[in-house]
PDB file of C-alpha atoms in Angstrom:
ATOM      1  CA  UNK A1467      -2.863-100.733 -67.708  1.00 78.00           C
ATOM      2  CA  UNK A1468       0.304-101.330 -69.664  1.00 82.00           C
ATOM      3  CA  UNK A1469      -0.651 -98.605 -72.132  1.00 86.00           C
ATOM      4  CA  UNK A1470      -1.412 -96.213 -69.276  1.00 84.00           C
ATOM      5  CA  UNK A1471       1.956 -96.967 -67.695  1.00 86.00           C
ATOM      6  CA  UNK A1472       3.759 -96.391 -71.000  1.00 90.00           C
ATOM      7  CA  UNK A1473       2.081 -92.981 -71.266  1.00 90.00           C
ATOM      8  CA  UNK A1474       3.161 -92.125 -67.719  1.00 89.00           C
ATOM      9  CA  UNK A1475      -0.424 -92.018 -66.418  1.00 87.00           C
ATOM     10  CA  UNK A1476       0.182 -94.757 -63.839  1.00 84.00           C
ATOM     11  CA  UNK A1477       3.357 -95.980 -62.193  1.00 89.00           C
ATOM     12  CA  UNK A1478       5.405 -98.527 -64.138  1.00 90.00           C
ATOM     13  CA  UNK A1479       5.276-100.845 -61.105  1.00 90.00           C
ATOM     14  CA  UNK A1480       1.487-100.595 -60.689  1.00 85.00           C
ATOM     15  CA  UNK A1481       1.211-104.385 -60.342  1.00 86.00           C
ATOM     16  CA  UNK A1482       4.275-105.038 -58.168  1.00 89.00           C
ATOM     17  CA  UNK A1483       2.636-104.813 -54.722  1.00 84.00           C
ATOM     18  CA  UNK A1484       1.091-107.584 -52.631  1.00 83.00           C
ATOM     19  CA  UNK A1485      -2.288-107.262 -54.407  1.00 77.00           C
ATOM     20  CA  UNK A1486      -0.657-107.316 -57.868  1.00 78.00           C
ATOM     21  CA  UNK A1487      -2.467-104.100 -58.776  1.00 76.00           C
ATOM     22  CA  UNK A1488      -5.932-105.427 -58.025  1.00 69.00           C
ATOM     23  CA  UNK A1489      -8.055-103.554 -55.514  1.00 64.00           C
ATOM     24  CA  UNK A1490     -11.009-105.915 -55.919  1.00 62.00           C
ATOM     25  CA  UNK A1491     -11.889-109.228 -57.476  1.00 62.00           C
ATOM     26  CA  UNK A1492     -13.857-107.627 -60.284  1.00 62.00           C
ATOM     27  CA  UNK A1493     -13.722-104.573 -62.488  1.00 69.00           C
ATOM     28  CA  UNK A1494     -16.554-102.114 -63.060  1.00 76.00           C
ATOM     29  CA  UNK A1495     -16.802-100.183 -66.312  1.00 79.00           C
ATOM     30  CA  UNK A1496     -18.872 -97.071 -66.828  1.00 83.00           C
ATOM     31  CA  UNK A1497     -19.716 -97.088 -70.537  1.00 85.00           C
ATOM     32  CA  UNK A1498     -21.272 -94.023 -72.112  1.00 90.00           C
ATOM     33  CA  UNK A1499     -22.767 -92.992 -75.392  1.00 90.00           C
ATOM     34  CA  UNK A1500     -20.306 -91.923 -78.053  1.00 93.00           C
ATOM     35  CA  UNK A1501     -18.491 -88.775 -76.982  1.00 95.00           C
ATOM     36  CA  UNK A1502     -19.681 -89.088 -73.354  1.00 94.00           C
ATOM     37  CA  UNK A1503     -22.255 -86.278 -73.826  1.00 94.00           C
ATOM     38  CA  UNK A1504     -23.104 -86.108 -70.103  1.00 94.00           C
ATOM     39  CA  UNK A1505     -19.409 -86.045 -69.101  1.00 94.00           C
ATOM     40  CA  UNK A1506     -19.713 -89.044 -66.756  1.00 94.00           C
ATOM     41  CA  UNK A1507     -16.470 -89.710 -64.894  1.00 92.00           C
ATOM     42  CA  UNK A1508     -17.097 -90.575 -61.247  1.00 91.00           C
ATOM     43  CA  UNK A1509     -19.681 -92.483 -59.218  1.00 91.00           C
ATOM     44  CA  UNK A1510     -21.553 -89.310 -58.249  1.00 93.00           C
ATOM     45  CA  UNK A1511     -22.102 -88.528 -61.935  1.00 95.00           C
ATOM     46  CA  UNK A1512     -24.368 -91.581 -62.141  1.00 93.00           C
ATOM     47  CA  UNK A1513     -26.798 -89.971 -59.687  1.00 94.00           C
ATOM     48  CA  UNK A1514     -27.230 -86.680 -61.560  1.00 94.00           C
ATOM     49  CA  UNK A1515     -30.672 -85.724 -62.856  1.00 94.00           C
ATOM     50  CA  UNK A1516     -31.218 -86.842 -66.435  1.00 92.00           C
ATOM     51  CA  UNK A1517     -28.716 -89.713 -66.267  1.00 93.00           C
ATOM     52  CA  UNK A1518     -30.091 -93.203 -66.884  1.00 90.00           C
ATOM     53  CA  UNK A1519     -28.057 -96.121 -65.569  1.00 87.00           C
ATOM     54  CA  UNK A1520     -28.447 -99.492 -67.253  1.00 82.00           C
ATOM     55  CA  UNK A1521     -27.224-102.474 -65.263  1.00 77.00           C
ATOM     56  CA  UNK A1522     -27.919-106.190 -65.521  1.00 68.00           C
ATOM     57  CA  UNK A1523     -30.650-107.642 -63.342  1.00 61.00           C
ATOM     58  CA  UNK A1524     -29.448-108.384 -59.813  1.00 54.00           C
ATOM     59  CA  UNK A1525     -30.979-111.880 -59.965  1.00 54.00           C
ATOM     60  CA  UNK A1526     -29.383-114.377 -59.864  1.00 49.00           C
ATOM     61  CA  UNK A1527     -26.947-112.873 -57.374  1.00 49.00           C
ATOM     62  CA  UNK A1528     -23.724-112.808 -59.328  1.00 47.00           C
ATOM     63  CA  UNK A1529     -21.438-110.260 -60.969  1.00 46.00           C
ATOM     64  CA  UNK A1530     -24.146-107.721 -61.917  1.00 47.00           C
ATOM     65  CA  UNK A1531     -24.686-106.794 -58.273  1.00 59.00           C
ATOM     66  CA  UNK A1532     -20.953-106.229 -58.027  1.00 62.00           C
ATOM     67  CA  UNK A1533     -21.147-103.033 -60.063  1.00 72.00           C
ATOM     68  CA  UNK A1534     -23.743-101.560 -57.748  1.00 76.00           C
ATOM     69  CA  UNK A1535     -21.887-102.759 -54.672  1.00 78.00           C
ATOM     70  CA  UNK A1536     -18.643-101.300 -56.002  1.00 82.00           C
ATOM     71  CA  UNK A1537     -20.333 -97.905 -55.987  1.00 85.00           C
ATOM     72  CA  UNK A1538     -21.487 -98.479 -52.418  1.00 85.00           C
ATOM     73  CA  UNK A1539     -17.959 -99.466 -51.402  1.00 85.00           C
ATOM     74  CA  UNK A1540     -16.422 -96.440 -53.057  1.00 87.00           C
ATOM     75  CA  UNK A1541     -18.889 -93.973 -51.587  1.00 89.00           C
ATOM     76  CA  UNK A1542     -18.948 -95.507 -48.098  1.00 89.00           C
ATOM     77  CA  UNK A1543     -15.165 -95.713 -47.789  1.00 86.00           C
ATOM     78  CA  UNK A1544     -15.315 -99.531 -47.851  1.00 80.00           C
ATOM     79  CA  UNK A1545     -18.116 -99.524 -45.296  1.00 79.00           C
ATOM     80  CA  UNK A1546     -16.637 -96.928 -42.932  1.00 86.00           C
ATOM     81  CA  UNK A1547     -19.528 -94.511 -43.599  1.00 89.00           C
ATOM     82  CA  UNK A1548     -22.466 -96.817 -44.283  1.00 89.00           C
ATOM     83  CA  UNK A1549     -25.054 -94.048 -44.459  1.00 92.00           C
ATOM     84  CA  UNK A1550     -23.186 -92.287 -47.256  1.00 92.00           C
ATOM     85  CA  UNK A1551     -23.092 -95.586 -49.140  1.00 89.00           C
ATOM     86  CA  UNK A1552     -26.810 -96.172 -48.612  1.00 90.00           C
ATOM     87  CA  UNK A1553     -27.622 -92.613 -49.679  1.00 92.00           C
ATOM     88  CA  UNK A1554     -25.616 -93.177 -52.852  1.00 90.00           C
ATOM     89  CA  UNK A1555     -27.510 -96.396 -53.606  1.00 88.00           C
ATOM     90  CA  UNK A1556     -30.864 -94.652 -53.181  1.00 88.00           C
ATOM     91  CA  UNK A1557     -29.789 -91.906 -55.594  1.00 91.00           C
ATOM     92  CA  UNK A1558     -28.354 -94.453 -58.040  1.00 88.00           C
ATOM     93  CA  UNK A1559     -31.479 -96.631 -58.027  1.00 86.00           C
ATOM     94  CA  UNK A1560     -33.559 -93.552 -58.830  1.00 88.00           C
ATOM     95  CA  UNK A1561     -31.651 -93.438 -62.144  1.00 88.00           C
ATOM     96  CA  UNK A1562     -32.222 -97.112 -63.065  1.00 83.00           C
ATOM     97  CA  UNK A1563     -35.227 -96.937 -65.406  1.00 81.00           C
ATOM     98  CA  UNK A1564     -35.111-100.626 -66.379  1.00 68.00           C
ATOM     99  CA  UNK A1565     -33.331-103.761 -65.326  1.00 57.00           C
ATOM    100  CA  UNK A1566     -32.950-106.510 -67.846  1.00 51.00           C
ATOM    101  CA  UNK A1567     -31.552-110.016 -67.750  1.00 51.00           C
ATOM    102  CA  UNK A1568     -28.387-108.708 -69.365  1.00 49.00           C
ATOM    103  CA  UNK A1569     -26.929-105.261 -69.795  1.00 46.00           C
ATOM    104  CA  UNK A1570     -27.051-105.541 -73.582  1.00 47.00           C
ATOM    105  CA  UNK A1571     -30.710-106.516 -73.598  1.00 50.00           C
ATOM    106  CA  UNK A1572     -31.544-103.696 -71.205  1.00 45.00           C
ATOM    107  CA  UNK A1573     -29.657-101.205 -73.355  1.00 43.00           C
ATOM    108  CA  UNK A1574     -31.410-102.422 -76.502  1.00 47.00           C
ATOM    109  CA  UNK A1575     -34.797-101.689 -74.930  1.00 47.00           C
ATOM    110  CA  UNK A1576     -33.746 -98.130 -73.944  1.00 46.00           C
ATOM    111  CA  UNK A1577     -31.681 -97.217 -77.012  1.00 45.00           C
ATOM    112  CA  UNK A1578     -33.148 -94.310 -79.008  1.00 47.00           C
ATOM    113  CA  UNK A1579     -34.523 -95.368 -82.386  1.00 43.00           C
TER     114      UNK A1579
END
């Protein structure tokens, strides 16, 4: 965030408010193949045809579920529009071809040879 602030992309005082710049207790990262060939930028991009989403197994219930739930929260307006959030989850889960015990292991199984 400091680098973004120095470049003028976020406010210099981004962490000065009551939440200290945090909008949640965890951070979700959307990692892509080199060069981001499918131009993935927002949650809806993860539901496009031809996109495969790799996420850690949701069991045991810990941080991995947080990434999926973050998408629900974003799409539902923090629960204000639950149906939109549920619809997003259905579309997202359609693009989860495998779920492994860890994201790295899942990626290794799906990585092109």
